[in-house]
CSV table of C-alpha atoms in Angstrom, one decimal:
chain,number,residue,atom,x,y,z
T,30,UNK,CA,0.0,0.0,0.0
T,31,UNK,CA,1.4,3.4,-1.0
T,32,UNK,CA,1.9,6.2,1.6
T,33,UNK,CA,-0.7,8.3,-0.2
T,34,UNK,CA,-3.3,5.6,0.0
T,35,UNK,CA,-2.5,5.0,3.7
T,36,UNK,CA,-3.0,8.7,4.4
T,37,UNK,CA,-6.3,8.8,2.5
T,38,UNK,CA,-7.6,5.7,4.3
T,39,UNK,CA,-6.7,7.2,7.6
T,40,UNK,CA,-8.5,10.5,6.8
T,41,UNK,CA,-11.5,8.5,5.6
T,42,UNK,CA,-11.7,6.5,8.8
T,43,UNK,CA,-11.4,9.6,11.0
T,44,UNK,CA,-14.1,11.5,9.1
T,45,UNK,CA,-16.4,8.5,9.5
T,46,UNK,CA,-15.7,8.5,13.2
T,47,UNK,CA,-16.6,12.1,13.5
T,48,UNK,CA,-19.9,11.4,11.7
T,49,UNK,CA,-20.7,8.6,14.1
T,50,UNK,CA,-19.9,10.8,17.1
T,51,UNK,CA,-22.4,13.4,15.7
T,52,UNK,CA,-25.0,10.6,15.8
T,53,UNK,CA,-25.3,11.1,19.6
T,54,UNK,CA,-27.1,14.4,18.9
T,55,UNK,CA,-30.0,12.6,17.1
T,56,UNK,CA,-32.9,12.2,19.5
T,57,UNK,CA,-35.9,12.3,17.1
T,58,UNK,CA,-36.9,12.5,13.4
T,59,UNK,CA,-36.5,16.3,13.4
T,60,UNK,CA,-32.9,16.0,14.5
T,61,UNK,CA,-32.3,13.4,11.9
T,62,UNK,CA,-33.9,15.4,9.0
T,63,UNK,CA,-33.0,19.0,9.8
T,64,UNK,CA,-30.6,19.0,12.8
T,65,UNK,CA,-33.4,20.4,15.0
T,66,UNK,CA,-33.2,23.8,13.3
T,67,UNK,CA,-30.1,24.6,15.4
T,68,UNK,CA,-27.2,25.1,13.0
T,69,UNK,CA,-25.2,28.4,13.2
T,70,UNK,CA,-24.2,30.6,10.3
T,71,UNK,CA,-20.8,29.1,9.6
T,72,UNK,CA,-22.1,25.5,9.7
T,73,UNK,CA,-25.0,26.2,7.3
T,74,UNK,CA,-22.6,28.0,5.0
T,75,UNK,CA,-20.2,25.1,5.1
T,76,UNK,CA,-22.9,22.4,4.5
T,77,UNK,CA,-24.4,24.4,1.5
T,78,UNK,CA,-21.0,24.8,0.0
T,79,UNK,CA,-19.7,21.3,0.7
T,80,UNK,CA,-22.9,19.6,-0.5
T,81,UNK,CA,-22.7,21.1,-3.9
T,82,UNK,CA,-18.9,20.9,-4.2
T,83,UNK,CA,-19.0,17.3,-5.2
T,84,UNK,CA,-17.4,14.9,-7.7
T,85,UNK,CA,-18.8,16.8,-10.7
T,86,UNK,CA,-17.0,19.9,-9.5
T,87,UNK,CA,-13.6,18.3,-9.1
T,88,UNK,CA,-13.7,15.7,-11.9
T,89,UNK,CA,-16.8,16.3,-14.2
T,90,UNK,CA,-16.6,20.1,-14.7
T,91,UNK,CA,-12.9,20.2,-15.5
T,92,UNK,CA,-13.2,17.3,-17.9
T,93,UNK,CA,-16.0,19.0,-19.7
T,94,UNK,CA,-14.2,22.4,-19.7
T,95,UNK,CA,-11.1,20.8,-21.3
T,96,UNK,CA,-13.3,19.4,-24.1
T,97,UNK,CA,-15.5,22.5,-24.8
T,98,UNK,CA,-14.5,25.6,-22.8
T,99,UNK,CA,-16.7,27.8,-20.6
T,100,UNK,CA,-19.7,27.5,-23.0
T,101,UNK,CA,-20.0,23.8,-22.2
T,102,UNK,CA,-20.2,24.3,-18.4
T,103,UNK,CA,-23.0,26.9,-18.3
T,104,UNK,CA,-25.1,24.4,-16.3
T,105,UNK,CA,-22.5,23.9,-13.6
T,106,UNK,CA,-21.0,26.0,-11.9
T,107,UNK,CA,-22.9,29.0,-13.4
T,108,UNK,CA,-26.4,27.6,-13.1
T,109,UNK,CA,-25.7,25.7,-9.9
T,110,UNK,CA,-24.3,28.6,-8.0
T,111,UNK,CA,-27.0,30.9,-9.2
T,112,UNK,CA,-29.6,28.4,-7.9
T,113,UNK,CA,-28.2,28.6,-4.4
T,114,UNK,CA,-28.0,32.4,-4.5
T,115,UNK,CA,-31.6,32.7,-5.8
T,116,UNK,CA,-32.9,30.2,-3.2
T,117,UNK,CA,-31.3,32.3,-0.5
T,118,UNK,CA,-32.7,35.6,-1.8
T,119,UNK,CA,-36.2,34.5,-2.8
T,120,UNK,CA,-37.2,31.2,-1.2
T,121,UNK,CA,-35.3,30.7,2.0
T,122,UNK,CA,-37.3,33.2,4.1
T,123,UNK,CA,-40.8,32.2,3.1
T,124,UNK,CA,-40.0,28.4,3.4
T,125,UNK,CA,-38.2,28.8,6.7
T,126,UNK,CA,-41.2,30.6,8.2
T,127,UNK,CA,-43.4,27.6,7.4
T,128,UNK,CA,-41.4,25.3,9.8
T,129,UNK,CA,-41.6,22.2,7.7
T,130,UNK,CA,-39.6,18.9,7.7
T,131,UNK,CA,-39.4,18.4,3.9
T,132,UNK,CA,-40.0,20.2,0.7
T,133,UNK,CA,-42.8,17.7,0.1
T,134,UNK,CA,-44.6,19.1,3.1
T,135,UNK,CA,-44.8,22.4,1.3
T,136,UNK,CA,-46.5,20.8,-1.7
T,137,UNK,CA,-48.9,19.0,0.7
T,138,UNK,CA,-49.9,22.2,2.6
T,139,UNK,CA,-50.1,24.4,-0.5
T,140,UNK,CA,-51.7,21.9,-3.0
T,141,UNK,CA,-52.8,18.8,-1.2
T,142,UNK,CA,-51.7,15.2,-0.9
T,143,UNK,CA,-51.9,14.3,-4.6
T,144,UNK,CA,-49.4,17.0,-5.6
T,145,UNK,CA,-47.3,16.1,-2.6
T,146,UNK,CA,-47.0,12.5,-3.8
T,147,UNK,CA,-46.3,13.4,-7.5
T,148,UNK,CA,-43.6,16.0,-6.7
T,149,UNK,CA,-42.0,13.8,-4.0
T,150,UNK,CA,-41.6,10.9,-6.5
T,151,UNK,CA,-40.2,13.3,-9.1
T,152,UNK,CA,-37.7,14.7,-6.6
T,153,UNK,CA,-36.6,11.3,-5.4
T,154,UNK,CA,-36.0,10.0,-8.9
T,155,UNK,CA,-33.9,13.1,-9.7
T,156,UNK,CA,-31.5,12.1,-6.9
T,157,UNK,CA,-30.5,8.9,-8.7
T,158,UNK,CA,-28.3,10.8,-11.1
T,159,UNK,CA,-26.7,13.1,-8.6
T,160,UNK,CA,-25.9,10.4,-6.0
T,161,UNK,CA,-24.9,8.0,-8.8
T,162,UNK,CA,-22.3,10.6,-9.9
T,163,UNK,CA,-20.8,10.6,-6.4
T,164,UNK,CA,-20.7,6.8,-6.1
T,165,UNK,CA,-19.1,6.6,-9.6
T,166,UNK,CA,-16.4,9.1,-8.5
T,167,UNK,CA,-15.7,7.1,-5.4
T,168,UNK,CA,-15.1,4.0,-7.4
T,169,UNK,CA,-12.8,5.9,-9.7
T,170,UNK,CA,-10.7,7.4,-6.8
T,171,UNK,CA,-10.3,4.1,-5.0
T,172,UNK,CA,-9.3,2.4,-8.2
T,173,UNK,CA,-6.6,5.1,-8.9
T,174,UNK,CA,-5.2,5.3,-5.4
T,175,UNK,CA,-4.9,1.5,-5.1
T,176,UNK,CA,-3.1,1.2,-8.5
T,177,UNK,CA,-6.0,-1.0,-9.7
T,178,UNK,CA,-6.0,-3.5,-6.8
T,179,UNK,CA,-9.4,-2.2,-5.9
T,180,UNK,CA,-11.7,-2.3,-9.0
T,181,UNK,CA,-14.0,0.6,-9.8
T,182,UNK,CA,-17.1,-1.4,-8.8
T,183,UNK,CA,-15.5,-2.5,-5.5
T,184,UNK,CA,-14.6,1.1,-4.8
T,185,UNK,CA,-18.2,2.1,-5.4
T,186,UNK,CA,-19.5,-0.4,-2.8
T,187,UNK,CA,-16.7,0.4,-0.3
T,188,UNK,CA,-17.4,4.1,-0.6
T,189,UNK,CA,-21.2,4.0,-0.5
T,190,UNK,CA,-21.3,1.6,2.4
T,191,UNK,CA,-18.9,3.6,4.6
T,192,UNK,CA,-20.8,6.8,3.9
T,193,UNK,CA,-24.0,5.0,4.8
T,194,UNK,CA,-22.7,4.1,8.2
T,195,UNK,CA,-22.5,7.7,9.6
T,196,UNK,CA,-25.5,8.9,7.6
T,197,UNK,CA,-27.5,6.1,9.1
T,198,UNK,CA,-26.7,7.0,12.7
T,199,UNK,CA,-26.1,10.7,12.5
T,200,UNK,CA,-28.5,12.0,9.9
T,201,UNK,CA,-28.4,15.8,9.3
T,202,UNK,CA,-26.2,16.4,12.4
T,203,UNK,CA,-23.5,14.0,11.0
T,204,UNK,CA,-23.8,15.5,7.5
T,205,UNK,CA,-23.5,19.1,8.9
T,206,UNK,CA,-20.5,18.5,11.2
T,207,UNK,CA,-18.6,16.5,8.7
T,208,UNK,CA,-19.4,19.1,6.0
T,209,UNK,CA,-17.9,21.8,8.1
T,210,UNK,CA,-14.7,19.9,8.5
T,211,UNK,CA,-14.7,18.8,4.9
T,212,UNK,CA,-15.2,22.4,3.7
T,213,UNK,CA,-12.0,23.4,5.5
T,214,UNK,CA,-10.1,20.5,3.8
T,215,UNK,CA,-11.6,21.4,0.4
T,216,UNK,CA,-10.7,25.0,0.6
T,217,UNK,CA,-7.1,24.5,2.0
T,218,UNK,CA,-6.5,21.6,-0.3
T,219,UNK,CA,-7.6,23.3,-3.5
T,220,UNK,CA,-5.6,26.5,-2.7
T,221,UNK,CA,-2.5,24.5,-1.8
T,222,UNK,CA,-2.5,22.3,-4.9
T,223,UNK,CA,-3.3,25.3,-7.1
T,224,UNK,CA,-0.1,27.0,-5.9
T,225,UNK,CA,1.9,23.9,-6.4
T,226,UNK,CA,0.7,23.3,-10.0
T,227,UNK,CA,0.8,26.9,-11.1
T,228,UNK,CA,4.4,27.1,-10.0
T,229,UNK,CA,5.4,24.4,-12.5
T,230,UNK,CA,4.2,26.4,-15.5
T,231,UNK,CA,5.2,30.0,-14.5
T,232,UNK,CA,2.1,31.2,-12.7
T,233,UNK,CA,-1.7,31.6,-13.1
T,234,UNK,CA,-1.3,34.2,-15.8
T,235,UNK,CA,0.5,31.8,-18.2
T,236,UNK,CA,-2.2,29.2,-17.9
T,237,UNK,CA,-5.0,31.7,-18.2
T,238,UNK,CA,-3.4,33.2,-21.3
T,239,UNK,CA,-2.9,29.8,-22.9
T,240,UNK,CA,-6.6,28.9,-22.2
T,241,UNK,CA,-7.7,32.3,-23.7
T,242,UNK,CA,-5.6,31.7,-26.8
T,243,UNK,CA,-7.2,28.3,-27.2
T,244,UNK,CA,-10.7,29.7,-27.1
T,245,UNK,CA,-11.6,28.1,-23.8
T,246,UNK,CA,-13.0,31.4,-22.4
T,247,UNK,CA,-15.7,31.7,-25.1
T,248,UNK,CA,-18.9,31.7,-23.0
T,249,UNK,CA,-21.8,33.1,-25.0
T,250,UNK,CA,-23.4,30.9,-27.7
T,251,UNK,CA,-23.4,31.5,-31.4
T,252,UNK,CA,-26.1,33.9,-32.6
T,253,UNK,CA,-28.4,31.3,-34.1
T,254,UNK,CA,-31.6,30.4,-32.4
T,255,UNK,CA,-30.8,26.7,-31.7
T,256,UNK,CA,-27.5,27.6,-30.0
T,257,UNK,CA,-29.2,30.2,-27.8
T,258,UNK,CA,-32.1,27.9,-26.9
T,259,UNK,CA,-29.7,25.1,-25.9
T,260,UNK,CA,-27.6,27.5,-23.9
T,261,UNK,CA,-30.6,28.8,-21.9
T,262,UNK,CA,-32.0,25.3,-21.4
T,263,UNK,CA,-28.6,24.0,-20.0
T,264,UNK,CA,-28.3,27.0,-17.7
T,265,UNK,CA,-31.9,26.9,-16.5
T,266,UNK,CA,-32.0,23.1,-15.9
T,267,UNK,CA,-29.6,23.2,-13.0
T,268,UNK,CA,-30.5,26.8,-11.9
T,269,UNK,CA,-34.2,26.2,-11.6
T,270,UNK,CA,-34.4,22.4,-11.5
T,271,UNK,CA,-32.3,22.3,-8.4
T,272,UNK,CA,-34.5,24.7,-6.4
T,273,UNK,CA,-37.3,22.2,-5.5
T,274,UNK,CA,-34.8,19.8,-3.9
T,275,UNK,CA,-34.8,18.4,-0.4
T,276,UNK,CA,-31.0,18.9,0.2
T,277,UNK,CA,-31.3,22.6,-0.5
T,278,UNK,CA,-34.5,22.8,1.7
T,279,UNK,CA,-32.8,20.9,4.5
T,280,UNK,CA,-30.0,23.4,4.7
T,281,UNK,CA,-32.5,26.3,4.8
T,282,UNK,CA,-34.6,24.6,7.5
T,283,UNK,CA,-31.6,23.5,9.6
T,284,UNK,CA,-30.6,27.1,10.3
T,285,UNK,CA,-31.0,28.6,13.8
T,286,UNK,CA,-32.6,31.8,12.5
T,287,UNK,CA,-34.2,33.2,9.3
T,288,UNK,CA,-31.3,35.5,8.6
T,289,UNK,CA,-28.9,32.6,8.8
T,290,UNK,CA,-31.1,30.6,6.4
T,291,UNK,CA,-31.0,33.4,3.9
T,292,UNK,CA,-27.4,34.7,4.0
T,293,UNK,CA,-25.6,31.4,4.6
T,294,UNK,CA,-27.3,30.0,1.5
T,295,UNK,CA,-26.2,33.0,-0.5
T,296,UNK,CA,-22.6,32.9,0.8
T,297,UNK,CA,-22.5,29.1,0.2
T,298,UNK,CA,-23.5,29.7,-3.5
T,299,UNK,CA,-20.9,32.5,-3.9
T,300,UNK,CA,-18.1,30.3,-2.4
T,301,UNK,CA,-19.1,27.4,-4.6
T,302,UNK,CA,-18.8,29.5,-7.8
T,303,UNK,CA,-15.4,30.9,-6.8
T,304,UNK,CA,-13.8,27.6,-5.8
T,305,UNK,CA,-15.3,25.6,-8.7
T,306,UNK,CA,-12.8,27.3,-11.0
T,307,UNK,CA,-9.7,25.9,-9.2
T,308,UNK,CA,-10.2,22.3,-10.4
T,309,UNK,CA,-10.7,23.7,-14.0
T,310,UNK,CA,-7.5,25.7,-13.6
T,311,UNK,CA,-5.7,22.6,-12.4
T,312,UNK,CA,-7.0,20.4,-15.2
T,313,UNK,CA,-6.1,22.9,-17.9
T,314,UNK,CA,-2.6,23.2,-16.5
T,315,UNK,CA,-2.1,19.5,-17.5
T,316,UNK,CA,-2.2,20.6,-21.2
T,317,UNK,CA,1.1,22.5,-20.5
T,318,UNK,CA,2.7,20.1,-18.0
T,319,UNK,CA,1.9,16.8,-19.5
T,320,UNK,CA,0.3,17.2,-23.0
T,321,UNK,CA,0.9,13.5,-23.8
T,322,UNK,CA,-1.2,12.3,-20.9
T,323,UNK,CA,-4.0,14.7,-21.8
T,324,UNK,CA,-4.0,13.6,-25.4
T,325,UNK,CA,-4.2,10.0,-24.2
T,326,UNK,CA,-7.1,10.5,-21.9
T,327,UNK,CA,-9.1,13.4,-23.4
T,328,UNK,CA,-11.2,11.2,-25.7
T,329,UNK,CA,-11.3,8.0,-23.5
T,330,UNK,CA,-11.7,9.1,-19.9
T,331,UNK,CA,-11.1,12.8,-19.4
T,332,UNK,CA,-12.3,12.6,-15.7
T,333,UNK,CA,-8.9,10.9,-14.9
T,334,UNK,CA,-6.8,13.8,-16.3
T,335,UNK,CA,-6.8,15.9,-13.1
T,336,UNK,CA,-6.1,13.1,-10.6
T,337,UNK,CA,-3.5,11.6,-12.9
T,338,UNK,CA,-1.7,14.9,-13.1
T,339,UNK,CA,-1.6,15.2,-9.3
T,340,UNK,CA,-0.4,11.7,-8.8
T,341,UNK,CA,2.4,12.0,-11.4
T,342,UNK,CA,3.5,15.6,-11.1
T,343,UNK,CA,2.8,16.9,-7.6
T,344,UNK,CA,4.7,16.3,-4.4
T,345,UNK,CA,3.4,13.9,-1.8
T,346,UNK,CA,1.9,16.5,0.5
T,347,UNK,CA,0.1,18.1,-2.4
T,348,UNK,CA,-1.3,14.7,-3.4
T,349,UNK,CA,-2.5,14.0,0.1
T,350,UNK,CA,-4.2,17.4,0.3
T,351,UNK,CA,-5.8,17.0,-3.2
T,352,UNK,CA,-7.2,13.6,-2.6
T,353,UNK,CA,-8.3,14.6,0.9
T,354,UNK,CA,-10.2,17.5,-0.7
T,355,UNK,CA,-11.6,15.3,-3.4
T,356,UNK,CA,-12.8,12.7,-1.0
T,357,UNK,CA,-14.2,15.4,1.2
T,358,UNK,CA,-16.1,16.8,-1.7
T,359,UNK,CA,-17.5,13.4,-2.7
T,360,UNK,CA,-18.4,12.4,0.8
T,361,UNK,CA,-20.1,15.6,1.8
T,362,UNK,CA,-22.2,15.6,-1.4
T,363,UNK,CA,-23.0,11.8,-1.3
T,364,UNK,CA,-24.1,11.8,2.4
T,365,UNK,CA,-26.4,14.8,1.9
T,366,UNK,CA,-27.9,13.3,-1.3
T,367,UNK,CA,-28.4,10.0,0.3
T,368,UNK,CA,-30.2,11.5,3.3
T,369,UNK,CA,-32.5,13.9,1.4
T,370,UNK,CA,-34.5,11.5,-0.7
T,371,UNK,CA,-34.7,9.0,2.1
T,372,UNK,CA,-36.2,11.5,4.5
T,373,UNK,CA,-38.7,12.6,1.8
T,374,UNK,CA,-39.7,9.0,1.1
T,375,UNK,CA,-40.3,8.3,4.7
T,376,UNK,CA,-42.1,11.6,5.6
T,377,UNK,CA,-44.1,12.2,2.4
T,378,UNK,CA,-44.8,8.7,1.0
T,379,UNK,CA,-44.8,6.2,3.9
T,380,UNK,CA,-46.0,8.3,6.8
T,381,UNK,CA,-49.3,9.4,5.2
T,382,UNK,CA,-50.1,5.7,4.7
T,383,UNK,CA,-49.4,4.9,8.3
T,384,UNK,CA,-51.0,7.8,10.2
T,385,UNK,CA,-50.5,6.1,13.6
T,386,UNK,CA,-46.7,6.1,13.2
T,387,UNK,CA,-45.0,7.6,16.2
T,388,UNK,CA,-41.8,9.7,16.0
T,389,UNK,CA,-39.4,6.8,17.0
T,390,UNK,CA,-41.0,4.6,14.3
T,391,UNK,CA,-40.6,7.5,11.7
T,392,UNK,CA,-36.9,7.9,12.7
T,393,UNK,CA,-36.3,4.1,12.3
T,394,UNK,CA,-38.2,4.2,8.9
T,395,UNK,CA,-35.9,7.1,7.7
T,396,UNK,CA,-32.9,5.0,8.6
T,397,UNK,CA,-34.1,1.9,6.8
T,398,UNK,CA,-35.0,3.8,3.7
T,399,UNK,CA,-31.5,5.3,3.7
T,400,UNK,CA,-30.1,1.8,3.6
T,401,UNK,CA,-32.4,0.8,0.7
T,402,UNK,CA,-31.7,4.0,-1.3
T,403,UNK,CA,-27.9,3.5,-0.9
T,404,UNK,CA,-28.1,0.0,-2.3
T,405,UNK,CA,-30.3,1.1,-5.2
T,406,UNK,CA,-28.2,4.1,-6.2
T,407,UNK,CA,-25.0,2.1,-6.1
T,408,UNK,CA,-26.5,-0.4,-8.5
T,409,UNK,CA,-27.6,2.5,-10.7
T,410,UNK,CA,-24.1,3.9,-10.7
T,411,UNK,CA,-22.6,0.5,-11.6
T,412,UNK,CA,-24.6,0.2,-14.7
T,413,UNK,CA,-24.9,3.8,-15.9
T,414,UNK,CA,-22.8,4.7,-18.9
T,415,UNK,CA,-23.1,8.5,-18.5
T,416,UNK,CA,-20.3,10.8,-17.5
T,417,UNK,CA,-20.2,12.3,-14.0
T,418,UNK,CA,-21.1,15.7,-15.4
T,419,UNK,CA,-24.0,14.3,-17.5
T,420,UNK,CA,-25.4,12.4,-14.6
T,421,UNK,CA,-25.7,15.6,-12.6
T,422,UNK,CA,-26.9,17.7,-15.5
T,423,UNK,CA,-29.6,15.2,-16.5
T,424,UNK,CA,-30.8,14.7,-12.9
T,425,UNK,CA,-32.6,17.9,-12.7
T,426,UNK,CA,-34.7,17.8,-15.8
T,427,UNK,CA,-37.5,15.9,-14.1
T,428,UNK,CA,-37.7,18.3,-11.2
T,429,UNK,CA,-37.6,21.3,-13.6
T,430,UNK,CA,-40.6,20.1,-15.6
T,431,UNK,CA,-42.6,18.7,-12.6
T,432,UNK,CA,-41.8,20.6,-9.4
T,433,UNK,CA,-40.3,24.0,-10.2
T,434,UNK,CA,-43.4,25.8,-11.4
T,435,UNK,CA,-45.6,24.6,-8.5
T,436,UNK,CA,-42.9,25.8,-6.1
T,437,UNK,CA,-42.5,29.2,-7.7
T,438,UNK,CA,-46.2,29.8,-8.0
T,439,UNK,CA,-47.0,28.3,-4.6
T,440,UNK,CA,-44.8,30.9,-3.0
T,441,UNK,CA,-45.4,34.0,-5.2
T,442,UNK,CA,-48.8,33.6,-6.9
T,443,UNK,CA,-51.8,33.7,-4.7
T,444,UNK,CA,-54.1,32.4,-7.5
T,445,UNK,CA,-52.2,29.1,-7.9
T,446,UNK,CA,-54.6,26.2,-7.1
T,447,UNK,CA,-54.4,22.5,-6.5
T,448,UNK,CA,-55.9,22.0,-9.9
T,449,UNK,CA,-53.3,24.3,-11.4
T,450,UNK,CA,-50.5,22.3,-9.8
T,451,UNK,CA,-51.9,19.0,-11.1
T,452,UNK,CA,-52.2,20.5,-14.6
T,453,UNK,CA,-48.6,21.8,-14.3
T,454,UNK,CA,-47.2,18.4,-13.3
T,455,UNK,CA,-49.2,16.5,-15.9
T,456,UNK,CA,-48.4,18.8,-18.8
T,457,UNK,CA,-44.8,19.3,-17.9
T,458,UNK,CA,-44.0,15.6,-17.5
T,459,UNK,CA,-46.1,14.5,-20.5
T,460,UNK,CA,-44.5,17.0,-22.8
T,461,UNK,CA,-41.0,16.3,-21.6
T,462,UNK,CA,-41.4,12.5,-22.0
T,463,UNK,CA,-42.9,13.0,-25.5
T,464,UNK,CA,-40.0,15.2,-26.5
T,465,UNK,CA,-37.5,12.6,-25.2
T,466,UNK,CA,-39.3,9.8,-27.1
T,467,UNK,CA,-39.1,12.0,-30.2
T,468,UNK,CA,-42.0,11.3,-32.5
T,469,UNK,CA,-42.0,13.1,-35.8
T,470,UNK,CA,-44.6,15.7,-34.9
T,471,UNK,CA,-42.4,17.2,-32.1
T,472,UNK,CA,-39.3,17.5,-34.3
T,473,UNK,CA,-39.7,21.3,-34.9
T,474,UNK,CA,-39.7,21.8,-31.1
T,475,UNK,CA,-36.5,19.9,-30.5
T,476,UNK,CA,-34.5,23.1,-30.9
T,477,UNK,CA,-36.0,24.2,-27.6
T,478,UNK,CA,-34.8,21.0,-25.9
T,479,UNK,CA,-37.1,18.5,-24.1
T,480,UNK,CA,-36.7,20.2,-20.7
T,481,UNK,CA,-37.2,23.7,-22.2
T,482,UNK,CA,-40.5,22.7,-23.8
T,483,UNK,CA,-41.5,20.8,-20.6
T,484,UNK,CA,-41.1,23.7,-18.3
T,485,UNK,CA,-43.0,26.0,-20.7
T,486,UNK,CA,-45.8,23.4,-20.8
T,487,UNK,CA,-45.7,23.2,-17.0
T,488,UNK,CA,-46.1,27.0,-16.7
T,489,UNK,CA,-49.0,27.0,-19.1
T,490,UNK,CA,-50.6,24.1,-17.2
T,491,UNK,CA,-50.4,26.1,-13.9
T,492,UNK,CA,-52.0,29.2,-15.5
T,493,UNK,CA,-54.7,27.4,-17.3
T,494,UNK,CA,-55.5,25.0,-14.5
T,495,UNK,CA,-55.7,27.8,-11.9
T,496,UNK,CA,-57.9,30.2,-13.9
T,497,UNK,CA,-60.5,27.8,-15.3
T,498,UNK,CA,-63.4,26.5,-13.2
T,499,UNK,CA,-62.1,24.4,-10.3
T,500,UNK,CA,-63.0,20.7,-10.0
T,501,UNK,CA,-60.3,19.8,-7.5
T,502,UNK,CA,-60.8,20.9,-3.9
T,503,UNK,CA,-58.8,23.9,-2.9
T,504,UNK,CA,-58.6,26.3,0.1
T,505,UNK,CA,-58.7,29.8,-1.5
T,506,UNK,CA,-57.0,31.2,1.6
T,507,UNK,CA,-54.1,28.8,1.8
T,508,UNK,CA,-51.6,31.2,0.3
T,509,UNK,CA,-52.4,33.8,3.0
T,510,UNK,CA,-52.3,31.2,5.7
T,511,UNK,CA,-48.9,30.0,4.8
T,512,UNK,CA,-47.6,33.5,4.4
T,513,UNK,CA,-49.0,34.7,7.7
T,514,UNK,CA,-48.2,31.6,9.8
T,515,UNK,CA,-51.9,30.8,10.4
T,516,UNK,CA,-51.3,27.2,9.3
T,517,UNK,CA,-49.0,26.8,12.3
T,518,UNK,CA,-51.6,28.1,14.7
T,519,UNK,CA,-54.2,25.7,13.2
T,520,UNK,CA,-51.7,22.8,13.5
T,521,UNK,CA,-51.0,23.6,17.2
T,522,UNK,CA,-54.8,23.9,17.8
T,523,UNK,CA,-55.3,20.4,16.3
T,524,UNK,CA,-52.5,18.9,18.4
T,525,UNK,CA,-54.0,20.5,21.6
T,526,UNK,CA,-57.4,19.2,20.7
T,527,UNK,CA,-56.0,15.6,20.3
T,528,UNK,CA,-54.2,15.8,23.6
C-alpha cells in the first residue's frame, strides 16, 4: 500500500468516526432530518458549499471544460451557483417561516396530498443521477489510489457503504458537522495544490493566457436560435431544476434563524462559484505540464486527467491534500444526497399511509429507507454509462418540468390552485417525455430541448388549471395562511385538541 493511499484511508476513517460521534445528537426525526433547526451561520454556509462541491466539481466540470470551454459548463457551476443564491434571496425566508420537515410538506400544505405524492416521487427520482455521480467518482478514486488493486465497482461499494454508516446513525447532524470539517479540507487543499501546480508552469497568468488563446474562455453561444435555446436550457436546468430539492430545503430549515437561512445559503453559493474554478484551472494546466497524458485521456476518460496529473507531477503533501479535498467533496455531497430522498420518502410517502406512526418509528423508517436507497443508487451507478457531469446535469430535468413551477407559483402567486399544480405536473411531464421519445410531430420543437418545452408546458398548465373553473378541492385562503403563519396556529390547535 502506498503512503498516499494510507493517508487517504486514515482520513476516511477519521471522518467517518466524526460522523458517528455526531449521531449522539440525534434524538428524534427532526434532529435526523434538519438537525433540530439549530445550526449556526458558519455550519449552514459550510454544508451548503460542501454539499454542492462534489465529484462533478472536481472531476466532471474540469473534464467538460477541457473538451469544450466555458460555454460547455454553463449548467455547472454557473447555473448551480445561481440556484443557491436565488434560493437564499427569494425562497429561504418564506419556506423557513413555514417550519416544515421536507419540501414535500410544502406541496402538501399548498396543494394537497396528490401533488405532494407526485412531486415527491419526481424529486426522489432526480437524486439517482446526482448520488450516482458521487458513487461513480468514489469508485474511480479508490481504483486510482490503489493502483488498480481495488476495482471501480469494488470502490463504489466500499465508498457507499462507509458513507451510509455515519449517515444512518447521525442524519443531518452528522452531515452538517462532517461538511464543516470537509469544507476546510476542500478550501485549503484546493488552494495549496493550485499553488503547487501553477508554480510548475510559470504562474496563473501563463495558464490563463494559454486557455484564452485556445478559445476556452468563449462563454456566450453563437447567434443562431438553436444555440441560444440550448444555452438557456442548459443554464436553466440546473439553476431552476435544483430549487425544489430536499437537500437545499434541509439546509434552509436547519438554520437557527431566518437570517442565517437566507445569507448562509447566498454565501455558500458564492463560495461554490469561486472555488469551482480551481479544479478547472488545475486540469487545464495539465495541457502544459503533460500534454501527452492529456492527449491519451481526453477522448477516452477525461475525468482521470486531473487526478492523474496530481499523482504523477505533484509532491506527496500536495497529493494528500488534493485527494483529501476530493474525497471530502464526494463524501459531503454523497451523504447529503443519500439523506435527502430517504427523509422525503419516509415523511411524504410512507408516513401518510401509516398515520398512527410515532416519531421513533418514523426515525427508524428514515434510517431503513436510507439503507435501501444507498443500495439502489450504487447499483444504478454500476450500470450507468453517462459521465459524472452528464449524470448531474440530467438529474434535474424531471424536477424542472414537474416541481419548479408549482414551487414558484406556490410561494409567489396567490391564485395558484391545487388543480393548477396538477395540470402543471401532468403537462410538464407528458410534454417532456414526449420530446424525449421524439416522435416526428415534435421534431420542430426539439430546438428548444425537451426540458425547455417541458417547463413551458408546466407553466401553461399552472396558469390554465388555476384560472378555469375548479373541479379539484382547494382552500382559497391557503396562500395567505402559509404567508402569515396561520397554518402553524391551526396545527397547534389540532395537536392541543387531540391531547
